[in-house]
Amino acid sequence: MRYIRPLSIEDAVGQLAGSAGPAAILAGGSDLLVRMKGGFVEPELIIDIKSIAGLRDIRETADVFSIGAAVPCAVLGENAALKKAWPGVVEAAKLIGSKQVQGRCTIVGNLCNASPAADSVPALVAAGARAVVVGPSGKRTIAVETVPTAPGRTSLAKGEIIEAILLGKPAPRSADAYLRFIPRTEMDIAVVSAGVNLTLDEAGVVTAARVAIGAAAPTVLLVEEGAEALIGRKLDEAALERLAKVCAGACRPIDDKRGTIEFRRKVAGVLARRAAMTAYARAGGK
């Protein structure tokens, strides 16, 4: 096994693309090291990206927040501007593991681990986040929801690395929220989760929405019909009931020791409803 710590994204991409055997990216390591210890993966090459300039930074422009691939989740909550603009995304990131884990884990690692139950991913999808991908063929920007393709698998080609996550500045009277259900009070894996992002007009009518459900299918679900149930409405009971029904119906869950199919569908609707109410209140709705 080889361990390298490149100083540029170009070097990291070259090393990853040129690897003859299995290779892994080390950002926080909270998933990778556990999987290595359990014998689930045995990379021949580990590329530590924490020394690459810019990858540990949160950069803000007039239009966007750029979150580097090696920014720990704990740092997201320390950025007042990001927390104000995207409270749901920050809430989701701060639910990953313990306080100690949050000092290491990253939202890009959470995304690329491609777990259906990843906490940050539904919130990022609801927020319309994009991923900046760098590879041998250059740089491209893709929607976050297109990265995971199945449990443990992503759409990234050989040699490609996610450099940053982009979160656009929200429109006026916009807000997001994230909720999950877990059997314990903390440090557990989501049985079901929901992220909702809303924009309102001056009258409190929803003009734009994104609804995402996690841990209820092989990948996070962007429920467009759920968004349609809210757009053009004040968040009345009929709209919330329609949202819950649509989200429950969109789920493709499994039966396991953590929950049944019926239970997950029911909870998905409940969480989507509650997250929508929180996002609505945060956006200034009454």
PDB file of C-alpha atoms in Angstrom:
ATOM      1  CA  MET A   1       0.000   0.000   0.000  1.00  0.00           C
ATOM      2  CA  ARG A   2       1.245   3.472  -0.919  1.00  0.00           C
ATOM      3  CA  TYR A   3       0.271   6.713   0.827  1.00  0.00           C
ATOM      4  CA  ILE A   4       0.837  10.039  -0.926  1.00  0.00           C
ATOM      5  CA  ARG A   5      -0.033  13.620   0.006  1.00  0.00           C
ATOM      6  CA  PRO A   6      -0.070  15.704  -3.202  1.00  0.00           C
ATOM      7  CA  LEU A   7       0.087  19.495  -3.110  1.00  0.00           C
ATOM      8  CA  SER A   8      -2.015  20.115  -6.234  1.00  0.00           C
ATOM      9  CA  ILE A   9      -5.274  18.808  -7.594  1.00  0.00           C
ATOM     10  CA  GLU A  10      -3.533  18.046 -10.893  1.00  0.00           C
ATOM     11  CA  ASP A  11      -1.024  15.783  -9.134  1.00  0.00           C
ATOM     12  CA  ALA A  12      -3.820  14.025  -7.253  1.00  0.00           C
ATOM     13  CA  VAL A  13      -5.765  13.433 -10.464  1.00  0.00           C
ATOM     14  CA  GLY A  14      -2.656  12.137 -12.226  1.00  0.00           C
ATOM     15  CA  GLN A  15      -1.831   9.746  -9.405  1.00  0.00           C
ATOM     16  CA  LEU A  16      -5.400   8.491  -9.230  1.00  0.00           C
ATOM     17  CA  ALA A  17      -5.703   8.059 -12.993  1.00  0.00           C
ATOM     18  CA  GLY A  18      -2.342   6.256 -13.197  1.00  0.00           C
ATOM     19  CA  SER A  19      -3.020   3.812 -10.381  1.00  0.00           C
ATOM     20  CA  ALA A  20      -2.949   0.221 -11.622  1.00  0.00           C
ATOM     21  CA  GLY A  21      -4.845  -1.136  -8.623  1.00  0.00           C
ATOM     22  CA  PRO A  22      -7.601   0.058  -6.286  1.00  0.00           C
ATOM     23  CA  ALA A  23      -7.107   3.627  -5.090  1.00  0.00           C
ATOM     24  CA  ALA A  24      -8.899   5.715  -2.479  1.00  0.00           C
ATOM     25  CA  ILE A  25      -9.165   9.391  -1.610  1.00  0.00           C
ATOM     26  CA  LEU A  26      -8.501  10.361   2.013  1.00  0.00           C
ATOM     27  CA  ALA A  27     -10.248  13.578   3.041  1.00  0.00           C
ATOM     28  CA  GLY A  28     -11.508  13.014   6.584  1.00  0.00           C
ATOM     29  CA  GLY A  29     -11.148   9.251   6.604  1.00  0.00           C
ATOM     30  CA  SER A  30     -14.177   8.615   8.806  1.00  0.00           C
ATOM     31  CA  ASP A  31     -15.637   6.197   6.251  1.00  0.00           C
ATOM     32  CA  LEU A  32     -12.470   4.986   4.524  1.00  0.00           C
ATOM     33  CA  LEU A  33     -10.561   3.943   7.637  1.00  0.00           C
ATOM     34  CA  VAL A  34     -13.558   2.085   9.066  1.00  0.00           C
ATOM     35  CA  ARG A  35     -14.030   0.194   5.804  1.00  0.00           C
ATOM     36  CA  MET A  36     -10.328  -0.634   5.634  1.00  0.00           C
ATOM     37  CA  LYS A  37     -10.304  -1.885   9.219  1.00  0.00           C
ATOM     38  CA  GLY A  38     -13.331  -4.056   8.486  1.00  0.00           C
ATOM     39  CA  GLY A  39     -11.648  -5.552   5.431  1.00  0.00           C
ATOM     40  CA  PHE A  40     -14.259  -4.214   3.027  1.00  0.00           C
ATOM     41  CA  VAL A  41     -11.698  -2.318   0.940  1.00  0.00           C
ATOM     42  CA  GLU A  42      -7.947  -2.773   0.450  1.00  0.00           C
ATOM     43  CA  PRO A  43      -6.636   0.129  -1.621  1.00  0.00           C
ATOM     44  CA  GLU A  44      -3.168  -0.119  -3.102  1.00  0.00           C
ATOM     45  CA  LEU A  45      -2.942   3.674  -3.177  1.00  0.00           C
ATOM     46  CA  ILE A  46      -4.282   6.240  -0.684  1.00  0.00           C
ATOM     47  CA  ILE A  47      -4.282   9.870  -1.823  1.00  0.00           C
ATOM     48  CA  ASP A  48      -4.531  12.334   1.049  1.00  0.00           C
ATOM     49  CA  ILE A  49      -5.984  15.572  -0.344  1.00  0.00           C
ATOM     50  CA  LYS A  50      -5.839  17.714   2.799  1.00  0.00           C
ATOM     51  CA  SER A  51      -2.655  19.560   1.752  1.00  0.00           C
ATOM     52  CA  ILE A  52      -4.016  20.714  -1.603  1.00  0.00           C
ATOM     53  CA  ALA A  53      -4.462  24.488  -1.604  1.00  0.00           C
ATOM     54  CA  GLY A  54      -8.082  25.589  -1.299  1.00  0.00           C
ATOM     55  CA  LEU A  55      -9.566  22.203  -0.462  1.00  0.00           C
ATOM     56  CA  ARG A  56      -9.850  23.062   3.231  1.00  0.00           C
ATOM     57  CA  ASP A  57     -11.484  26.439   2.566  1.00  0.00           C
ATOM     58  CA  ILE A  58     -15.041  27.781   2.383  1.00  0.00           C
ATOM     59  CA  ARG A  59     -15.042  30.567  -0.181  1.00  0.00           C
ATOM     60  CA  GLU A  60     -17.884  33.034  -0.567  1.00  0.00           C
ATOM     61  CA  THR A  61     -18.614  35.202  -3.602  1.00  0.00           C
ATOM     62  CA  ALA A  62     -21.607  37.331  -4.459  1.00  0.00           C
ATOM     63  CA  ASP A  63     -23.345  34.322  -5.997  1.00  0.00           C
ATOM     64  CA  VAL A  64     -22.087  31.144  -4.366  1.00  0.00           C
ATOM     65  CA  PHE A  65     -20.476  29.343  -1.454  1.00  0.00           C
ATOM     66  CA  SER A  66     -17.694  26.972  -2.513  1.00  0.00           C
ATOM     67  CA  ILE A  67     -16.960  24.284   0.079  1.00  0.00           C
ATOM     68  CA  GLY A  68     -13.641  22.511  -0.478  1.00  0.00           C
ATOM     69  CA  ALA A  69     -13.578  18.725  -0.506  1.00  0.00           C
ATOM     70  CA  ALA A  70     -11.474  18.533   2.677  1.00  0.00           C
ATOM     71  CA  VAL A  71     -13.496  20.985   4.805  1.00  0.00           C
ATOM     72  CA  PRO A  72     -14.556  19.176   8.011  1.00  0.00           C
ATOM     73  CA  CYS A  73     -18.254  19.205   8.818  1.00  0.00           C
ATOM     74  CA  ALA A  74     -17.583  20.948  12.134  1.00  0.00           C
ATOM     75  CA  VAL A  75     -16.186  23.933  10.221  1.00  0.00           C
ATOM     76  CA  LEU A  76     -19.448  24.386   8.312  1.00  0.00           C
ATOM     77  CA  GLY A  77     -21.232  25.222  11.548  1.00  0.00           C
ATOM     78  CA  GLU A  78     -18.583  27.811  12.385  1.00  0.00           C
ATOM     79  CA  ASN A  79     -19.230  29.769   9.189  1.00  0.00           C
ATOM     80  CA  ALA A  80     -21.945  32.266  10.131  1.00  0.00           C
ATOM     81  CA  ALA A  81     -22.788  33.279   6.547  1.00  0.00           C
ATOM     82  CA  LEU A  82     -23.169  29.688   5.359  1.00  0.00           C
ATOM     83  CA  LYS A  83     -25.202  28.732   8.406  1.00  0.00           C
ATOM     84  CA  LYS A  84     -27.562  31.657   7.832  1.00  0.00           C
ATOM     85  CA  ALA A  85     -27.958  30.965   4.106  1.00  0.00           C
ATOM     86  CA  TRP A  86     -28.282  27.157   4.306  1.00  0.00           C
ATOM     87  CA  PRO A  87     -29.241  26.110   7.847  1.00  0.00           C
ATOM     88  CA  GLY A  88     -30.606  22.752   6.679  1.00  0.00           C
ATOM     89  CA  VAL A  89     -27.343  21.779   4.991  1.00  0.00           C
ATOM     90  CA  VAL A  90     -25.369  22.709   8.090  1.00  0.00           C
ATOM     91  CA  GLU A  91     -27.822  20.833  10.334  1.00  0.00           C
ATOM     92  CA  ALA A  92     -27.407  17.709   8.233  1.00  0.00           C
ATOM     93  CA  ALA A  93     -23.612  17.922   8.250  1.00  0.00           C
ATOM     94  CA  LYS A  94     -23.572  18.290  12.025  1.00  0.00           C
ATOM     95  CA  LEU A  95     -25.554  15.061  12.460  1.00  0.00           C
ATOM     96  CA  ILE A  96     -22.801  12.887  10.997  1.00  0.00           C
ATOM     97  CA  GLY A  97     -21.206  10.845  13.774  1.00  0.00           C
ATOM     98  CA  SER A  98     -19.909  12.275  17.046  1.00  0.00           C
ATOM     99  CA  LYS A  99     -18.340  15.657  17.763  1.00  0.00           C
ATOM    100  CA  GLN A 100     -14.930  14.064  17.254  1.00  0.00           C
ATOM    101  CA  VAL A 101     -15.960  12.568  13.910  1.00  0.00           C
ATOM    102  CA  GLN A 102     -17.369  15.916  12.752  1.00  0.00           C
ATOM    103  CA  GLY A 103     -13.916  17.397  13.208  1.00  0.00           C
ATOM    104  CA  ARG A 104     -12.695  15.047  10.473  1.00  0.00           C
ATOM    105  CA  CYS A 105     -15.571  13.982   8.217  1.00  0.00           C
ATOM    106  CA  THR A 106     -16.498  15.975   5.102  1.00  0.00           C
ATOM    107  CA  ILE A 107     -19.680  16.405   3.078  1.00  0.00           C
ATOM    108  CA  VAL A 108     -17.804  15.400  -0.086  1.00  0.00           C
ATOM    109  CA  GLY A 109     -16.701  12.175   1.604  1.00  0.00           C
ATOM    110  CA  ASN A 110     -20.264  11.624   2.786  1.00  0.00           C
ATOM    111  CA  LEU A 111     -21.445  12.092  -0.800  1.00  0.00           C
ATOM    112  CA  CYS A 112     -18.817   9.862  -2.401  1.00  0.00           C
ATOM    113  CA  ASN A 113     -19.268   7.086   0.150  1.00  0.00           C
ATOM    114  CA  ALA A 114     -22.649   6.747  -1.585  1.00  0.00           C
ATOM    115  CA  SER A 115     -24.604   5.423   1.362  1.00  0.00           C
ATOM    116  CA  PRO A 116     -28.382   5.667   0.860  1.00  0.00           C
ATOM    117  CA  ALA A 117     -28.590   6.848   4.484  1.00  0.00           C
ATOM    118  CA  ALA A 118     -25.996   9.643   4.211  1.00  0.00           C
ATOM    119  CA  ASP A 119     -27.208  12.645   6.188  1.00  0.00           C
ATOM    120  CA  SER A 120     -25.731  15.517   4.196  1.00  0.00           C
ATOM    121  CA  VAL A 121     -26.829  14.304   0.765  1.00  0.00           C
ATOM    122  CA  PRO A 122     -30.629  14.843   0.963  1.00  0.00           C
ATOM    123  CA  ALA A 123     -30.001  18.340   2.323  1.00  0.00           C
ATOM    124  CA  LEU A 124     -27.533  19.089  -0.488  1.00  0.00           C
ATOM    125  CA  VAL A 125     -29.939  17.747  -3.105  1.00  0.00           C
ATOM    126  CA  ALA A 126     -32.792  19.835  -1.705  1.00  0.00           C
ATOM    127  CA  ALA A 127     -30.502  22.874  -1.787  1.00  0.00           C
ATOM    128  CA  GLY A 128     -29.700  22.310  -5.465  1.00  0.00           C
ATOM    129  CA  ALA A 129     -26.000  21.864  -4.706  1.00  0.00           C
ATOM    130  CA  ARG A 130     -23.491  21.149  -7.468  1.00  0.00           C
ATOM    131  CA  ALA A 131     -20.223  19.240  -7.404  1.00  0.00           C
ATOM    132  CA  VAL A 132     -17.074  20.481  -9.136  1.00  0.00           C
ATOM    133  CA  VAL A 133     -15.387  17.396 -10.610  1.00  0.00           C
ATOM    134  CA  VAL A 134     -11.748  17.468 -11.758  1.00  0.00           C
ATOM    135  CA  GLY A 135     -10.324  14.670 -13.871  1.00  0.00           C
ATOM    136  CA  PRO A 136      -7.900  13.776 -16.657  1.00  0.00           C
ATOM    137  CA  SER A 137     -10.231  15.394 -19.210  1.00  0.00           C
ATOM    138  CA  GLY A 138     -10.585  18.659 -17.304  1.00  0.00           C
ATOM    139  CA  LYS A 139     -13.188  20.146 -15.005  1.00  0.00           C
ATOM    140  CA  ARG A 140     -16.964  19.790 -15.027  1.00  0.00           C
ATOM    141  CA  THR A 141     -19.814  20.766 -12.719  1.00  0.00           C
ATOM    142  CA  ILE A 142     -22.682  18.354 -12.067  1.00  0.00           C
ATOM    143  CA  ALA A 143     -25.761  18.172  -9.860  1.00  0.00           C
ATOM    144  CA  VAL A 144     -25.057  16.483  -6.536  1.00  0.00           C
ATOM    145  CA  GLU A 145     -27.877  13.986  -7.043  1.00  0.00           C
ATOM    146  CA  THR A 146     -26.103  12.538 -10.096  1.00  0.00           C
ATOM    147  CA  VAL A 147     -23.012  11.505  -8.116  1.00  0.00           C
ATOM    148  CA  PRO A 148     -24.294   8.407  -6.221  1.00  0.00           C
ATOM    149  CA  THR A 149     -25.593   5.762  -8.623  1.00  0.00           C
ATOM    150  CA  ALA A 150     -26.076   2.840  -6.203  1.00  0.00           C
ATOM    151  CA  PRO A 151     -25.040   1.950  -2.659  1.00  0.00           C
ATOM    152  CA  GLY A 152     -21.256   2.384  -2.569  1.00  0.00           C
ATOM    153  CA  ARG A 153     -21.019   3.470  -6.218  1.00  0.00           C
ATOM    154  CA  THR A 154     -20.696   6.852  -7.911  1.00  0.00           C
ATOM    155  CA  SER A 155     -20.747   8.270 -11.425  1.00  0.00           C
ATOM    156  CA  LEU A 156     -17.141   9.487 -11.145  1.00  0.00           C
ATOM    157  CA  ALA A 157     -14.838   8.110 -13.846  1.00  0.00           C
ATOM    158  CA  LYS A 158     -11.340   6.806 -13.194  1.00  0.00           C
ATOM    159  CA  GLY A 159      -9.072   9.626 -12.118  1.00  0.00           C
ATOM    160  CA  GLU A 160     -11.886  12.015 -11.209  1.00  0.00           C
ATOM    161  CA  ILE A 161     -12.022  13.835  -7.875  1.00  0.00           C
ATOM    162  CA  ILE A 162     -14.683  16.150  -6.470  1.00  0.00           C
ATOM    163  CA  GLU A 163     -12.858  19.395  -5.752  1.00  0.00           C
ATOM    164  CA  ALA A 164     -15.693  21.348  -4.126  1.00  0.00           C
ATOM    165  CA  ILE A 165     -19.401  21.605  -3.470  1.00  0.00           C
ATOM    166  CA  LEU A 166     -21.157  24.733  -4.744  1.00  0.00           C
ATOM    167  CA  LEU A 167     -24.177  26.191  -2.968  1.00  0.00           C
ATOM    168  CA  GLY A 168     -25.767  29.153  -4.692  1.00  0.00           C
ATOM    169  CA  LYS A 169     -26.837  32.149  -2.658  1.00  0.00           C
ATOM    170  CA  PRO A 170     -30.522  31.620  -1.845  1.00  0.00           C
ATOM    171  CA  ALA A 171     -33.141  33.964  -3.247  1.00  0.00           C
ATOM    172  CA  PRO A 172     -34.901  36.367  -0.849  1.00  0.00           C
ATOM    173  CA  ARG A 173     -37.510  34.666   1.365  1.00  0.00           C
ATOM    174  CA  SER A 174     -35.891  31.266   0.895  1.00  0.00           C
ATOM    175  CA  ALA A 175     -34.907  28.655   3.479  1.00  0.00           C
ATOM    176  CA  ASP A 176     -34.178  24.956   3.861  1.00  0.00           C
ATOM    177  CA  ALA A 177     -34.502  22.305   6.567  1.00  0.00           C
ATOM    178  CA  TYR A 178     -33.385  18.718   7.157  1.00  0.00           C
ATOM    179  CA  LEU A 179     -34.842  16.065   9.463  1.00  0.00           C
ATOM    180  CA  ARG A 180     -34.145  12.393  10.024  1.00  0.00           C
ATOM    181  CA  PHE A 181     -35.538   9.531  12.076  1.00  0.00           C
ATOM    182  CA  ILE A 182     -33.134   7.377  14.104  1.00  0.00           C
ATOM    183  CA  PRO A 183     -33.841   4.770  16.797  1.00  0.00           C
ATOM    184  CA  ARG A 184     -31.400   6.405  19.223  1.00  0.00           C
ATOM    185  CA  THR A 185     -31.102  10.048  20.211  1.00  0.00           C
ATOM    186  CA  GLU A 186     -27.798  10.633  18.376  1.00  0.00           C
ATOM    187  CA  MET A 187     -24.871   8.991  16.593  1.00  0.00           C
ATOM    188  CA  ASP A 188     -27.062   6.660  14.568  1.00  0.00           C
ATOM    189  CA  ILE A 189     -27.793   5.997  10.910  1.00  0.00           C
ATOM    190  CA  ALA A 190     -30.923   7.503   9.402  1.00  0.00           C
ATOM    191  CA  VAL A 191     -33.812   5.097   8.933  1.00  0.00           C
ATOM    192  CA  VAL A 192     -35.475   7.756   6.786  1.00  0.00           C
ATOM    193  CA  SER A 193     -34.631  11.410   6.201  1.00  0.00           C
ATOM    194  CA  ALA A 194     -36.004  14.450   4.372  1.00  0.00           C
ATOM    195  CA  GLY A 195     -34.643  17.743   3.094  1.00  0.00           C
ATOM    196  CA  VAL A 196     -36.857  20.594   1.879  1.00  0.00           C
ATOM    197  CA  ASN A 197     -35.927  23.933   0.311  1.00  0.00           C
ATOM    198  CA  LEU A 198     -38.581  26.625  -0.288  1.00  0.00           C
ATOM    199  CA  THR A 199     -38.834  30.113  -1.788  1.00  0.00           C
ATOM    200  CA  LEU A 200     -41.844  32.318  -0.993  1.00  0.00           C
ATOM    201  CA  ASP A 201     -43.333  35.474  -2.463  1.00  0.00           C
ATOM    202  CA  GLU A 202     -44.354  38.455  -0.379  1.00  0.00           C
ATOM    203  CA  ALA A 203     -47.752  36.895   0.302  1.00  0.00           C
ATOM    204  CA  GLY A 204     -46.222  33.689   1.644  1.00  0.00           C
ATOM    205  CA  VAL A 205     -47.040  31.613  -1.434  1.00  0.00           C
ATOM    206  CA  VAL A 206     -44.433  29.006  -2.366  1.00  0.00           C
ATOM    207  CA  THR A 207     -42.880  29.934  -5.711  1.00  0.00           C
ATOM    208  CA  ALA A 208     -40.107  27.315  -5.845  1.00  0.00           C
ATOM    209  CA  ALA A 209     -39.391  24.099  -3.966  1.00  0.00           C
ATOM    210  CA  ARG A 210     -37.106  21.089  -3.869  1.00  0.00           C
ATOM    211  CA  VAL A 211     -37.875  17.986  -1.812  1.00  0.00           C
ATOM    212  CA  ALA A 212     -35.420  15.140  -1.212  1.00  0.00           C
ATOM    213  CA  ILE A 213     -35.878  11.866   0.674  1.00  0.00           C
ATOM    214  CA  GLY A 214     -32.982   9.790   1.995  1.00  0.00           C
ATOM    215  CA  ALA A 215     -32.584   6.176   3.178  1.00  0.00           C
ATOM    216  CA  ALA A 216     -35.722   5.158   1.291  1.00  0.00           C
ATOM    217  CA  ALA A 217     -34.201   3.964  -1.999  1.00  0.00           C
ATOM    218  CA  PRO A 218     -30.773   2.916  -3.340  1.00  0.00           C
ATOM    219  CA  THR A 219     -29.948   6.622  -3.795  1.00  0.00           C
ATOM    220  CA  VAL A 220     -31.456   9.882  -2.526  1.00  0.00           C
ATOM    221  CA  LEU A 221     -34.789  10.666  -4.158  1.00  0.00           C
ATOM    222  CA  LEU A 222     -35.475  14.109  -5.606  1.00  0.00           C
ATOM    223  CA  VAL A 223     -39.269  14.127  -5.372  1.00  0.00           C
ATOM    224  CA  GLU A 224     -40.395  16.581  -8.031  1.00  0.00           C
ATOM    225  CA  GLU A 225     -44.070  15.768  -7.510  1.00  0.00           C
ATOM    226  CA  GLY A 226     -43.598  16.680  -3.854  1.00  0.00           C
ATOM    227  CA  ALA A 227     -42.308  20.099  -4.875  1.00  0.00           C
ATOM    228  CA  GLU A 228     -45.266  20.518  -7.231  1.00  0.00           C
ATOM    229  CA  ALA A 229     -47.625  19.835  -4.320  1.00  0.00           C
ATOM    230  CA  LEU A 230     -46.290  22.945  -2.586  1.00  0.00           C
ATOM    231  CA  ILE A 231     -45.724  25.421  -5.421  1.00  0.00           C
ATOM    232  CA  GLY A 232     -48.475  27.975  -5.805  1.00  0.00           C
ATOM    233  CA  ARG A 233     -49.803  27.336  -2.316  1.00  0.00           C
ATOM    234  CA  LYS A 234     -49.423  28.739   1.132  1.00  0.00           C
ATOM    235  CA  LEU A 235     -48.408  25.811   3.278  1.00  0.00           C
ATOM    236  CA  ASP A 236     -51.966  24.799   4.106  1.00  0.00           C
ATOM    237  CA  GLU A 237     -53.108  21.434   5.387  1.00  0.00           C
ATOM    238  CA  ALA A 238     -54.124  20.179   1.943  1.00  0.00           C
ATOM    239  CA  ALA A 239     -50.673  20.959   0.506  1.00  0.00           C
ATOM    240  CA  LEU A 240     -48.913  19.275   3.428  1.00  0.00           C
ATOM    241  CA  GLU A 241     -51.099  16.193   3.177  1.00  0.00           C
ATOM    242  CA  ARG A 242     -50.417  15.974  -0.545  1.00  0.00           C
ATOM    243  CA  LEU A 243     -46.681  16.352   0.089  1.00  0.00           C
ATOM    244  CA  ALA A 244     -46.672  13.571   2.672  1.00  0.00           C
ATOM    245  CA  LYS A 245     -48.649  11.232   0.419  1.00  0.00           C
ATOM    246  CA  VAL A 246     -46.425  11.862  -2.596  1.00  0.00           C
ATOM    247  CA  CYS A 247     -43.199  11.383  -0.632  1.00  0.00           C
ATOM    248  CA  ALA A 248     -44.457   8.157   0.932  1.00  0.00           C
ATOM    249  CA  GLY A 249     -45.406   6.872  -2.502  1.00  0.00           C
ATOM    250  CA  ALA A 250     -42.071   7.802  -4.054  1.00  0.00           C
ATOM    251  CA  CYS A 251     -40.095   5.659  -1.617  1.00  0.00           C
ATOM    252  CA  ARG A 252     -38.532   2.356  -2.665  1.00  0.00           C
ATOM    253  CA  PRO A 253     -37.370   1.119   0.745  1.00  0.00           C
ATOM    254  CA  ILE A 254     -36.394  -2.321   2.025  1.00  0.00           C
ATOM    255  CA  ASP A 255     -37.359  -4.356   5.080  1.00  0.00           C
ATOM    256  CA  ASP A 256     -34.506  -4.740   7.541  1.00  0.00           C
ATOM    257  CA  LYS A 257     -33.869  -4.755  11.286  1.00  0.00           C
ATOM    258  CA  ARG A 258     -34.024  -0.948  11.373  1.00  0.00           C
ATOM    259  CA  GLY A 259     -37.475  -0.597   9.838  1.00  0.00           C
ATOM    260  CA  THR A 260     -40.113  -2.096   7.595  1.00  0.00           C
ATOM    261  CA  ILE A 261     -41.133  -0.875   4.164  1.00  0.00           C
ATOM    262  CA  GLU A 262     -44.476   0.323   5.527  1.00  0.00           C
ATOM    263  CA  PHE A 263     -42.811   2.158   8.417  1.00  0.00           C
ATOM    264  CA  ARG A 264     -40.256   3.904   6.222  1.00  0.00           C
ATOM    265  CA  ARG A 265     -42.911   5.098   3.795  1.00  0.00           C
ATOM    266  CA  LYS A 266     -45.043   6.491   6.603  1.00  0.00           C
ATOM    267  CA  VAL A 267     -42.107   8.258   8.263  1.00  0.00           C
ATOM    268  CA  ALA A 268     -40.867   9.686   4.954  1.00  0.00           C
ATOM    269  CA  GLY A 269     -44.162  11.524   4.568  1.00  0.00           C
ATOM    270  CA  VAL A 270     -44.138  12.738   8.162  1.00  0.00           C
ATOM    271  CA  LEU A 271     -40.561  14.044   7.935  1.00  0.00           C
ATOM    272  CA  ALA A 272     -41.153  15.768   4.592  1.00  0.00           C
ATOM    273  CA  ARG A 273     -44.179  17.507   6.069  1.00  0.00           C
ATOM    274  CA  ARG A 274     -42.283  18.648   9.175  1.00  0.00           C
ATOM    275  CA  ALA A 275     -39.222  19.764   7.203  1.00  0.00           C
ATOM    276  CA  ALA A 276     -41.445  21.776   4.870  1.00  0.00           C
ATOM    277  CA  MET A 277     -43.081  23.502   7.831  1.00  0.00           C
ATOM    278  CA  THR A 278     -39.679  24.382   9.301  1.00  0.00           C
ATOM    279  CA  ALA A 279     -38.350  25.680   5.973  1.00  0.00           C
ATOM    280  CA  TYR A 280     -41.544  27.696   5.461  1.00  0.00           C
ATOM    281  CA  ALA A 281     -41.252  29.370   8.854  1.00  0.00           C
ATOM    282  CA  ARG A 282     -37.565  30.117   8.290  1.00  0.00           C
ATOM    283  CA  ALA A 283     -38.389  31.711   4.935  1.00  0.00           C
ATOM    284  CA  GLY A 284     -40.806  34.078   6.648  1.00  0.00           C
ATOM    285  CA  GLY A 285     -44.054  32.245   6.019  1.00  0.00           C
ATOM    286  CA  LYS A 286     -46.885  32.500   8.532  1.00  0.00           C
TER     287      LYS A 286
END
